[in-house]
Structures are given as structure tokens and as C-alpha cells.
Amino acid sequence: MKLSRPVSWFLLAFGVWSWFIWITFVKNLWKDGSGLAFDDAGHPTAYFWVHLLLAITSFLLGTAVGVIGLRGVCALRREDAQKKKD
């Protein structure tokens, strides 16, 4: 399957955006002072574990989508370079 240039760049940008957003979310989750993420004794709550799992899943999916986009961009660049040689 061949991806178009806009689709490849969109997927790559989505992967980068996903990492940016979820890293920020995990930092905020870790510093949570509202009592949702950690109980009074400082132990992680179910809220913390669920949201950490959500963030990890999003990291993995964002990485996969970004890699697909990167491969599409690289393939298009190789194709453009080959056309210039011909």
C-alpha cells in the first residue's frame, strides 16, 4: 500500500503529538495533589493505574502510527530521489 504525502505527514505528526500530549499527562498525573491519583498514604489509586495504562496504550499506538507515517515519508523521499536520477 502506498500512502500519499499528506497522509504520511499527518500520521507522523499525529504520532509526535500523541507523545507530547501523553508525556505531559503522565507528568501531571504523577504530580497530582488532588487525591485522585494517590491516597493519603501516598499509594497509587485505581484512578492512577487506569490512567497510566491509558497513557502507555496511547504511547504505543502513537508510536505505531508515527512509524507508519515516517516510513511513508521516507518512501516518498526515496521515490522522489529516484525520479531525479532518472
Tab-separated table of C-alpha atoms in Angstrom:
chain	number	residue	atom	x	y	z
A	1	MET	CA	0.000	0.000	0.000
A	2	LYS	CA	1.296	3.425	-0.889
A	3	LEU	CA	0.480	6.402	1.315
A	4	SER	CA	0.104	9.890	-0.092
A	5	ARG	CA	2.392	12.665	1.078
A	6	PRO	CA	-0.310	14.461	3.145
A	7	VAL	CA	-1.411	11.225	4.814
A	8	SER	CA	2.179	10.262	5.630
A	9	TRP	CA	2.887	13.654	7.190
A	10	PHE	CA	-0.421	13.583	9.083
A	11	LEU	CA	0.354	10.174	10.588
A	12	LEU	CA	3.856	11.275	11.554
A	13	ALA	CA	2.522	14.479	13.128
A	14	PHE	CA	-0.169	12.507	14.967
A	15	GLY	CA	2.466	10.201	16.447
A	16	VAL	CA	4.575	13.119	17.646
A	17	TRP	CA	1.502	14.926	19.007
A	18	SER	CA	0.396	11.779	20.847
A	19	TRP	CA	3.750	11.508	22.607
A	20	PHE	CA	3.735	15.195	23.535
A	21	ILE	CA	0.227	15.086	24.968
A	22	TRP	CA	0.600	11.851	26.909
A	23	ILE	CA	4.023	12.681	28.361
A	24	THR	CA	2.504	15.903	29.672
A	25	PHE	CA	-0.461	13.950	31.035
A	26	VAL	CA	1.743	11.415	32.857
A	27	LYS	CA	3.835	14.212	34.394
A	28	ASN	CA	0.657	15.864	35.657
A	29	LEU	CA	-0.715	12.537	36.879
A	30	TRP	CA	2.492	11.865	38.790
A	31	LYS	CA	2.363	15.302	40.471
A	32	ASP	CA	-1.368	15.034	41.276
A	33	GLY	CA	-2.176	16.655	44.569
A	34	SER	CA	-5.963	16.358	44.423
A	35	GLY	CA	-6.063	12.907	45.988
A	36	LEU	CA	-7.304	11.158	42.882
A	37	ALA	CA	-4.039	9.522	41.820
A	38	PHE	CA	-2.578	8.861	45.267
A	39	ASP	CA	-4.265	8.168	48.583
A	40	ASP	CA	-3.372	9.827	51.882
A	41	ALA	CA	-0.551	7.345	52.471
A	42	GLY	CA	0.961	8.167	49.082
A	43	HIS	CA	-0.001	4.881	47.430
A	44	PRO	CA	-1.300	4.841	43.845
A	45	THR	CA	-5.065	4.522	43.493
A	46	ALA	CA	-7.112	2.696	40.858
A	47	TYR	CA	-7.509	6.066	39.101
A	48	PHE	CA	-3.720	6.275	38.774
A	49	TRP	CA	-3.338	2.736	37.393
A	50	VAL	CA	-6.186	3.093	34.888
A	51	HIS	CA	-4.855	6.389	33.569
A	52	LEU	CA	-1.274	5.122	33.468
A	53	LEU	CA	-2.461	2.127	31.412
A	54	LEU	CA	-4.350	4.502	29.119
A	55	ALA	CA	-1.203	6.606	28.670
A	56	ILE	CA	1.002	3.573	27.951
A	57	THR	CA	-1.503	2.294	25.388
A	58	SER	CA	-1.597	5.721	23.760
A	59	PHE	CA	2.231	5.849	23.688
A	60	LEU	CA	2.310	2.507	21.894
A	61	LEU	CA	-0.432	3.416	19.409
A	62	GLY	CA	1.078	6.860	18.821
A	63	THR	CA	4.447	5.246	18.175
A	64	ALA	CA	2.953	2.741	15.722
A	65	VAL	CA	1.043	5.449	13.843
A	66	GLY	CA	4.114	7.698	13.801
A	67	VAL	CA	6.340	4.920	12.485
A	68	ILE	CA	3.868	4.212	9.670
A	69	GLY	CA	3.894	7.914	8.809
A	70	LEU	CA	7.701	8.079	8.959
A	71	ARG	CA	8.025	5.064	6.694
A	72	GLY	CA	5.599	6.683	4.248
A	73	VAL	CA	7.580	9.955	4.231
A	74	CYS	CA	10.881	8.102	3.768
A	75	ALA	CA	9.459	6.022	0.912
A	76	LEU	CA	8.186	9.157	-0.842
A	77	ARG	CA	11.579	10.830	-0.470
A	78	ARG	CA	13.341	7.776	-1.895
A	79	GLU	CA	10.864	7.761	-4.765
A	80	ASP	CA	11.489	11.473	-5.434
A	81	ALA	CA	15.264	10.918	-5.343
A	82	GLN	CA	14.927	8.012	-7.789
A	83	LYS	CA	12.868	10.161	-10.182
A	84	LYS	CA	15.547	12.857	-10.111
A	85	LYS	CA	18.211	10.287	-11.029
A	86	ASP	CA	16.220	9.033	-13.999
